[in-house]
Short mmCIF file of C-alpha atoms in Angstrom, two decimals:
data_model
loop_
_atom_site.label_atom_id
_atom_site.label_comp_id
_atom_site.label_asym_id
_atom_site.label_seq_id
_atom_site.Cartn_x
_atom_site.Cartn_y
_atom_site.Cartn_z
CA UNK A 32 29.32 32.91 -1.89
CA UNK A 33 28.94 34.90 -5.17
CA UNK A 34 28.00 38.66 -5.82
CA UNK A 35 26.31 39.90 -8.62
CA UNK A 36 25.39 43.40 -9.47
CA UNK A 37 22.52 43.95 -11.30
CA UNK A 38 20.09 47.12 -11.88
CA UNK A 39 16.65 46.56 -10.35
CA UNK A 40 15.32 46.47 -14.60
CA UNK A 41 18.41 44.21 -15.72
CA UNK A 42 17.97 40.87 -16.97
CA UNK A 43 20.18 38.16 -14.71
CA UNK A 44 21.78 35.58 -16.47
CA UNK A 45 20.08 32.05 -16.33
CA UNK A 46 23.53 30.31 -15.82
CA UNK A 47 24.20 32.22 -12.42
CA UNK A 48 20.62 31.06 -11.05
CA UNK A 49 21.53 27.53 -12.47
CA UNK A 50 24.68 27.08 -11.62
CA UNK A 51 24.01 28.28 -8.35
CA UNK A 52 22.76 25.89 -5.01
CA UNK A 53 20.28 28.87 -3.85
CA UNK A 54 19.54 32.30 -5.01
CA UNK A 55 19.29 35.00 -3.02
CA UNK A 56 17.46 37.85 -5.74
CA UNK A 57 16.72 41.86 -3.80
CA UNK A 58 13.66 42.91 -5.14
CA UNK A 59 12.17 46.70 -5.99
CA UNK A 60 8.94 46.93 -5.18
CA UNK A 61 8.21 49.98 -6.57
CA UNK A 62 9.53 48.84 -9.60
CA UNK A 63 7.69 46.35 -11.82
CA UNK A 64 10.29 45.24 -13.36
CA UNK A 65 12.21 44.04 -10.61
CA UNK A 66 9.23 41.86 -9.67
CA UNK A 67 8.86 39.99 -13.11
CA UNK A 68 12.44 39.67 -13.61
CA UNK A 69 12.15 37.97 -10.26
CA UNK A 70 9.20 35.55 -12.01
CA UNK A 71 10.60 34.78 -15.06
CA UNK A 72 13.96 33.55 -12.86
CA UNK A 73 11.63 30.82 -11.29
CA UNK A 74 10.12 29.92 -14.17
CA UNK A 75 13.19 29.57 -16.17
CA UNK A 76 15.21 27.91 -13.40
CA UNK A 77 12.48 26.29 -11.31
CA UNK A 78 15.16 23.80 -9.71
CA UNK A 79 17.15 26.44 -8.53
CA UNK A 80 15.49 27.73 -5.14
CA UNK A 81 14.96 31.38 -5.26
CA UNK A 82 14.48 33.65 -1.93
CA UNK A 83 13.54 37.25 -2.44
CA UNK A 84 15.20 39.89 -0.23
CA UNK A 85 12.99 42.86 -0.02
CA UNK A 86 13.82 46.15 2.35
CA UNK A 87 10.36 47.09 3.20
CA UNK A 88 8.46 43.12 3.51
CA UNK A 89 4.36 43.45 3.48
CA UNK A 90 2.13 41.03 4.15
CA UNK A 91 0.89 41.11 0.43
CA UNK A 92 3.74 41.09 -1.37
CA UNK A 93 5.28 38.18 0.40
CA UNK A 94 2.01 36.19 -0.22
CA UNK A 95 2.40 37.10 -4.18
CA UNK A 96 6.05 36.06 -4.05
CA UNK A 97 5.05 32.86 -2.51
CA UNK A 98 2.84 32.24 -4.62
CA UNK A 99 4.94 32.83 -7.60
CA UNK A 100 7.27 29.61 -6.66
CA UNK A 101 9.42 32.25 -4.63
CA UNK A 102 11.47 29.45 -1.42
CA UNK A 103 10.93 31.97 1.17
CA UNK A 104 11.49 36.13 1.41
CA UNK A 105 14.08 38.18 3.97
CA UNK A 106 14.04 41.70 4.58
CA UNK A 107 17.02 44.18 3.89
CA UNK A 108 19.47 45.46 5.27
CA UNK A 109 20.40 41.18 5.27
CA UNK A 110 20.50 39.70 8.86
CA UNK A 111 23.22 36.12 8.97
CA UNK A 112 21.67 34.41 10.78
CA UNK A 113 17.91 34.82 8.77
CA UNK A 114 19.57 34.06 5.43
CA UNK A 115 21.00 30.73 6.54
CA UNK A 116 17.88 29.82 8.09
CA UNK A 117 16.10 30.14 5.10
CA UNK A 118 19.05 28.83 2.30
CA UNK A 119 18.48 25.60 4.74
CA UNK A 120 15.20 25.65 4.63
CA UNK A 121 15.25 25.90 0.96
CA UNK A 122 17.47 22.88 0.38
CA UNK A 123 15.89 20.52 2.22
CA UNK A 124 12.50 21.43 0.93
CA UNK A 125 13.97 20.62 -2.26
CA UNK A 126 15.64 17.49 -1.16
CA UNK A 127 12.08 15.99 -0.21
CA UNK A 128 10.67 17.63 -3.51
CA UNK A 129 13.07 15.16 -5.83
CA UNK A 130 12.46 12.63 -3.43
CA UNK A 131 8.80 12.54 -4.08
CA UNK A 132 9.14 13.66 -7.37
CA UNK A 133 10.87 10.19 -7.84
CA UNK A 134 8.34 7.80 -9.94
CA UNK A 135 7.35 4.89 -7.93
CA UNK A 136 7.44 1.15 -8.88
CA UNK A 137 3.40 0.02 -10.54
CA UNK A 138 2.37 -1.34 -7.25
CA UNK A 139 -0.67 -4.60 -7.85
CA UNK A 140 -3.08 -5.87 -5.10
CA UNK A 141 -4.34 -9.12 -5.60
CA UNK A 142 -7.52 -9.76 -4.45
CA UNK A 143 -9.32 -12.83 -3.78
CA UNK A 144 -13.32 -13.22 -3.90
CA UNK A 145 -13.02 -16.44 -1.80
CA UNK A 146 -10.40 -18.44 0.34
CA UNK A 147 -8.52 -20.81 -1.86
CA UNK A 148 -9.57 -19.28 -4.95
CA UNK A 149 -5.11 -19.29 -6.15
CA UNK A 150 -4.81 -15.61 -5.53
CA UNK A 151 -1.54 -16.57 -4.01
CA UNK A 152 -0.34 -18.29 -6.84
CA UNK A 153 -1.25 -15.44 -9.49
CA UNK A 154 0.15 -12.89 -7.49
CA UNK A 155 3.92 -14.68 -7.29
CA UNK A 156 3.66 -15.70 -10.65
CA UNK A 157 2.57 -12.93 -11.57
CA UNK A 158 5.60 -10.54 -10.32
CA UNK A 159 7.44 -13.08 -11.85
CA UNK A 160 6.39 -12.19 -15.25
CA UNK A 161 6.63 -8.53 -15.02
CA UNK A 162 10.01 -8.46 -13.86
CA UNK A 163 11.56 -10.80 -16.23
CA UNK A 164 9.48 -8.43 -19.04
CA UNK A 165 10.69 -5.30 -17.31
CA UNK A 166 7.83 -3.30 -16.27
CA UNK A 167 9.62 -1.23 -15.58
CA UNK A 168 13.83 -2.36 -14.91
CA UNK A 169 13.52 -4.01 -11.30
CA UNK A 170 14.16 -6.55 -8.89
CA UNK A 171 9.53 -8.00 -8.79
CA UNK A 172 9.26 -8.44 -5.19
CA UNK A 173 6.37 -9.91 -3.05
CA UNK A 174 4.27 -8.75 -0.15
CA UNK A 175 2.60 -10.76 2.04
CA UNK A 176 -0.32 -9.00 4.05
CA UNK A 177 -2.68 -12.10 4.85
CA UNK A 178 -0.40 -11.93 8.22
CA UNK A 179 -2.77 -14.16 9.76
CA UNK A 180 -2.69 -17.05 6.80
CA UNK A 181 0.09 -15.83 4.41
CA UNK A 182 2.08 -18.81 2.75
CA UNK A 183 3.66 -16.60 -0.08
CA UNK A 184 7.49 -17.34 1.23
CA UNK A 185 6.49 -21.10 1.48
CA UNK A 186 5.58 -21.14 -1.86
CA UNK A 187 8.24 -19.76 -3.27
CA UNK A 188 10.70 -21.77 -0.92
CA UNK A 189 12.07 -18.33 0.29
CA UNK A 190 14.94 -17.99 2.72
CA UNK A 191 15.54 -15.20 5.29
CA UNK A 192 13.52 -14.99 9.00
CA UNK A 193 12.11 -10.82 8.50
CA UNK A 194 8.52 -9.88 7.82
CA UNK A 195 6.38 -7.19 7.03
CA UNK A 196 6.09 -6.54 10.99
CA UNK A 197 9.54 -5.78 10.96
CA UNK A 198 9.09 -2.82 9.17
CA UNK A 199 5.75 -1.48 10.44
CA UNK A 200 7.11 -2.12 14.31
CA UNK A 201 10.39 -0.21 13.48
CA UNK A 202 10.39 3.78 14.63
CA UNK A 203 13.13 4.01 12.21
CA UNK A 204 13.06 5.58 8.42
CA UNK A 205 12.81 3.16 6.04
CA UNK A 206 16.36 2.87 3.95
CA UNK A 207 17.58 0.54 1.71
CA UNK A 208 19.50 -1.49 4.49
CA UNK A 209 16.37 -2.23 6.78
CA UNK A 210 14.33 -3.80 3.76
CA UNK A 211 17.76 -6.03 2.90
CA UNK A 212 17.79 -6.94 6.45
CA UNK A 213 13.74 -7.79 5.92
CA UNK A 214 13.45 -9.01 2.50
CA UNK A 215 13.57 -12.92 1.81
CA UNK A 216 15.01 -13.92 -1.43
CA UNK A 217 13.71 -17.07 -3.63
CA UNK A 218 15.32 -19.35 -5.98
CA UNK A 219 13.89 -18.39 -8.97
CA UNK A 220 14.84 -13.94 -8.38
CA UNK A 221 11.79 -12.71 -6.35
CA UNK A 222 12.00 -10.94 -3.14
CA UNK A 223 9.40 -11.82 -0.62
CA UNK A 224 8.11 -9.80 2.34
CA UNK A 225 6.99 -12.51 4.38
CA UNK A 226 3.71 -12.41 6.38
CA UNK A 227 4.89 -13.18 10.18
CA UNK A 228 4.92 -17.00 11.72
CA UNK A 229 2.49 -16.08 14.27
CA UNK A 230 -0.51 -14.64 13.64
CA UNK A 231 -1.28 -10.62 14.33
CA UNK A 232 -4.03 -8.93 15.22
CA UNK A 233 -6.03 -7.39 11.78
CA UNK A 234 -6.25 -4.18 13.68
CA UNK A 235 -2.90 -3.92 15.00
CA UNK A 236 -1.65 -2.46 11.44
CA UNK A 237 -1.11 1.19 11.44
CA UNK A 238 -2.88 2.50 8.44
CA UNK A 239 -0.19 5.67 7.56
CA UNK A 240 2.57 3.56 8.24
CA UNK A 241 1.66 0.37 6.14
CA UNK A 242 1.35 3.24 3.02
CA UNK A 243 4.76 4.48 4.05
CA UNK A 244 6.17 0.76 3.90
CA UNK A 245 4.70 0.44 0.76
CA UNK A 246 6.01 3.55 -0.73
CA UNK A 247 9.77 2.24 0.49
CA UNK A 248 9.33 -0.65 -1.46
CA UNK A 249 7.96 0.23 -4.53
CA UNK A 250 11.71 3.33 -4.65
CA UNK A 251 13.55 -0.42 -4.28
CA UNK A 252 11.72 -3.08 -6.23
CA UNK A 253 9.54 -2.89 -9.56
CA UNK A 254 7.12 -4.17 -10.02
CA UNK A 255 5.68 -4.47 -6.55
CA UNK A 256 2.58 -6.85 -6.14
CA UNK A 257 0.19 -7.19 -2.56
CA UNK A 258 -0.97 -10.58 -1.66
CA UNK A 259 -4.09 -9.57 0.37
CA UNK A 260 -5.99 -11.47 2.84
CA UNK A 261 -9.09 -12.28 2.54
CA UNK A 262 -10.86 -10.17 5.54
CA UNK A 263 -11.08 -6.69 4.74
CA UNK A 264 -10.31 -3.75 7.20
CA UNK A 265 -9.61 -0.21 6.62
CA UNK A 266 -5.36 -0.78 5.80
CA UNK A 267 -6.44 -3.42 3.94
CA UNK A 268 -8.79 -0.86 1.90
CA UNK A 269 -6.12 1.47 2.00
CA UNK A 270 -3.36 -0.79 0.47
CA UNK A 271 -5.90 -1.77 -2.58
CA UNK A 272 -6.73 1.59 -2.88
CA UNK A 273 -3.20 3.00 -3.17
CA UNK A 274 -2.34 0.37 -5.59
CA UNK A 275 -2.18 1.09 -9.94
CA UNK A 276 -4.25 -1.99 -9.88
CA UNK A 277 -6.41 -4.58 -7.89
CA UNK A 278 -6.58 -7.99 -9.72
CA UNK A 279 -9.56 -9.66 -8.10
CA UNK A 280 -9.37 -13.23 -8.46
CA UNK A 281 -12.51 -15.32 -8.95
CA UNK A 282 -13.54 -19.35 -9.75
CA UNK A 283 -16.26 -19.93 -11.83
CA UNK A 284 -18.78 -20.99 -9.12
CA UNK A 285 -21.83 -19.39 -7.93
CA UNK A 286 -19.95 -18.60 -3.97
CA UNK A 287 -17.36 -17.20 -5.97
CA UNK A 288 -19.27 -14.96 -8.07
CA UNK A 289 -21.30 -13.62 -5.12
CA UNK A 290 -18.72 -12.81 -2.88
CA UNK A 291 -16.80 -10.88 -5.89
CA UNK A 292 -19.95 -9.08 -6.57
CA UNK A 293 -20.04 -7.90 -2.86
CA UNK A 294 -15.42 -6.72 -3.13
CA UNK A 295 -16.58 -5.25 -6.17
CA UNK A 296 -19.45 -2.86 -4.19
CA UNK A 297 -17.12 -2.43 -1.51
CA UNK A 298 -14.28 -1.02 -3.40
CA UNK A 299 -16.42 1.79 -5.35
CA UNK A 300 -17.82 2.35 -2.29
CA UNK A 301 -14.51 3.56 -1.07
CA UNK A 302 -13.59 5.29 -4.35
CA UNK A 303 -11.57 2.88 -6.27
CA UNK A 304 -12.21 3.38 -9.78
CA UNK A 305 -13.74 0.69 -12.17
CA UNK A 306 -10.72 1.07 -14.24
CA UNK A 307 -8.19 0.16 -11.37
CA UNK A 308 -10.17 -3.66 -11.44
CA UNK A 309 -9.41 -5.92 -13.29
CA UNK A 310 -11.26 -9.05 -12.79
CA UNK A 311 -9.67 -12.76 -13.65
CA UNK A 312 -11.19 -15.96 -13.84
CA UNK A 313 -8.70 -18.75 -12.12
CA UNK A 314 -8.76 -22.18 -13.08
CA UNK A 315 -10.71 -21.76 -16.01
CA UNK A 316 -11.59 -25.06 -18.24
CA UNK A 317 -12.76 -24.91 -21.96
CA UNK A 318 -15.74 -27.40 -22.31
CA UNK A 319 -18.64 -27.20 -24.86
CA UNK A 320 -21.08 -28.05 -22.40
CA UNK A 321 -20.81 -26.29 -19.42
CA UNK A 322 -23.43 -23.93 -16.74
CA UNK A 323 -21.28 -20.68 -16.33
CA UNK A 324 -19.24 -18.84 -19.53
CA UNK A 325 -16.70 -15.81 -19.52
CA UNK A 326 -19.77 -13.73 -20.46
CA UNK A 327 -22.30 -14.68 -17.40
CA UNK A 328 -19.45 -14.06 -15.56
CA UNK A 329 -19.00 -10.33 -16.69
CA UNK A 330 -22.79 -10.06 -16.99
CA UNK A 331 -23.48 -11.36 -13.28
CA UNK A 332 -19.79 -8.56 -11.64
CA UNK A 333 -21.24 -5.47 -13.76
CA UNK A 334 -17.73 -5.67 -15.00
CA UNK A 335 -15.55 -6.86 -17.91
CA UNK A 336 -13.43 -10.00 -16.95
CA UNK A 337 -9.88 -9.29 -18.46
CA UNK A 338 -8.16 -12.47 -18.56
CA UNK A 339 -8.64 -15.98 -17.50
CA UNK A 340 -5.75 -18.70 -16.44
CA UNK A 341 -6.59 -22.15 -17.35
CA UNK A 342 -7.40 -24.68 -14.75
CA UNK A 343 -3.54 -26.59 -14.27
CA UNK A 344 -3.68 -27.92 -10.67
CA UNK A 345 -0.91 -30.62 -10.24
CA UNK A 346 1.55 -28.36 -11.75
CA UNK A 347 1.22 -25.75 -9.41
CA UNK A 348 0.98 -27.66 -6.45
CA UNK A 349 4.37 -29.57 -7.73
CA UNK A 350 6.20 -26.14 -8.16
CA UNK A 351 4.81 -25.43 -4.98
CA UNK A 352 5.53 -28.14 -3.03
CA UNK A 353 9.21 -27.78 -4.76
CA UNK A 354 9.31 -24.11 -3.25
CA UNK A 355 9.74 -23.03 -7.14
CA UNK A 356 7.32 -20.97 -9.71
CA UNK A 357 6.00 -23.59 -12.41
CA UNK A 358 8.26 -22.14 -15.33
CA UNK A 359 11.32 -23.65 -13.59
CA UNK A 360 9.86 -27.22 -13.22
CA UNK A 361 7.07 -27.12 -16.59
CA UNK A 362 8.56 -24.74 -18.82
CA UNK A 363 6.12 -24.89 -20.92
CA UNK A 364 2.06 -24.90 -19.16
CA UNK A 365 -1.00 -24.18 -19.80
CA UNK A 366 -0.83 -22.13 -16.05
CA UNK A 367 2.25 -20.27 -17.55
CA UNK A 368 0.87 -18.94 -20.75
CA UNK A 369 -2.48 -17.65 -19.00
CA UNK A 370 0.04 -15.57 -16.62
CA UNK A 371 1.71 -14.30 -19.56
CA UNK A 372 -1.20 -13.68 -21.22
CA UNK A 373 -2.75 -11.32 -18.16
CA UNK A 374 0.94 -9.73 -18.12
CA UNK A 375 0.27 -8.78 -21.49
CA UNK A 376 -2.93 -7.46 -20.59
CA UNK A 377 -2.22 -5.87 -17.65
CA UNK A 378 0.76 -3.77 -19.91
CA UNK A 379 -1.35 -2.94 -22.65
CA UNK A 380 -3.85 -1.41 -20.69
CA UNK A 381 -3.60 0.56 -17.08
CA UNK A 382 -0.39 -0.59 -16.16
CA UNK A 383 1.07 0.90 -19.75
CA UNK A 384 1.75 4.32 -18.95
CA UNK A 385 4.32 2.54 -16.51
CA UNK A 386 6.34 0.43 -18.33
#
């Protein structure tokens, strides 16, 4: 502990405050300059918790000091136990604030209009493409939230036995050691948080726990891509709402567009901004004569189409049979070019501020 003497109206060198873990500053309520000095010190040296020591503590003064950002107020003369408690609380709050201020990696939720529309293929390849582009730097991860029919680990050939349920069920804090034990890894450099091997009732998932798990994954991986299930529950909607971008995958069929329209209405009803939702048309074929165009899709959904992924099913199926990404099997493919264009569009738009 270092003690420095100063008159109530005298300035305190900022270096003294910045070099301290916690600064305890005496305040004379009868001297306006004493209070102004404290407020100014906090504004200039906001990283150092400041505890005000006051001889006559009143409720109104405490409110004023706390409103100005003071970590705590103790009475004079100082009681060592009270000072110790206040200092420990201030340090604990500063540590928690530092963790909260760490910028989370971008999270993209991939939703399907109907089953079998290729959402999993887009989710896995989009994660890899964004990871290659360093958006921002980090290992990309795909989280398989299709708890009943998820296949991300299979199509990527990801080895390991951990699943998302292992992270949801544990009562422990989500630390790096636990994530490392659960994450599977593909030959193409993706981390996979796999769906469980057994069917899990969708209503058994705790929403708050899921969101904490996703935040933990965003501290470790970048980007984090969610492969959402076809069925919608409160926790799937909460996961979508927490994402920076929701990619809605559609096909150019009446059934897919009808379901996509319902999903867009659902997203809007729970407060997901339209600017956070992008529509991607999968298995797009350029044909001279066709009944539905990309403009028709946008007009039907009342939502613009961000990108289209060319029809390339044989290439995608061949890669997935080998547990690899398309780029590892066919260096130049129409599907890969479409994913690259989608990544470009996302980085130029909603994800641009996070690159």
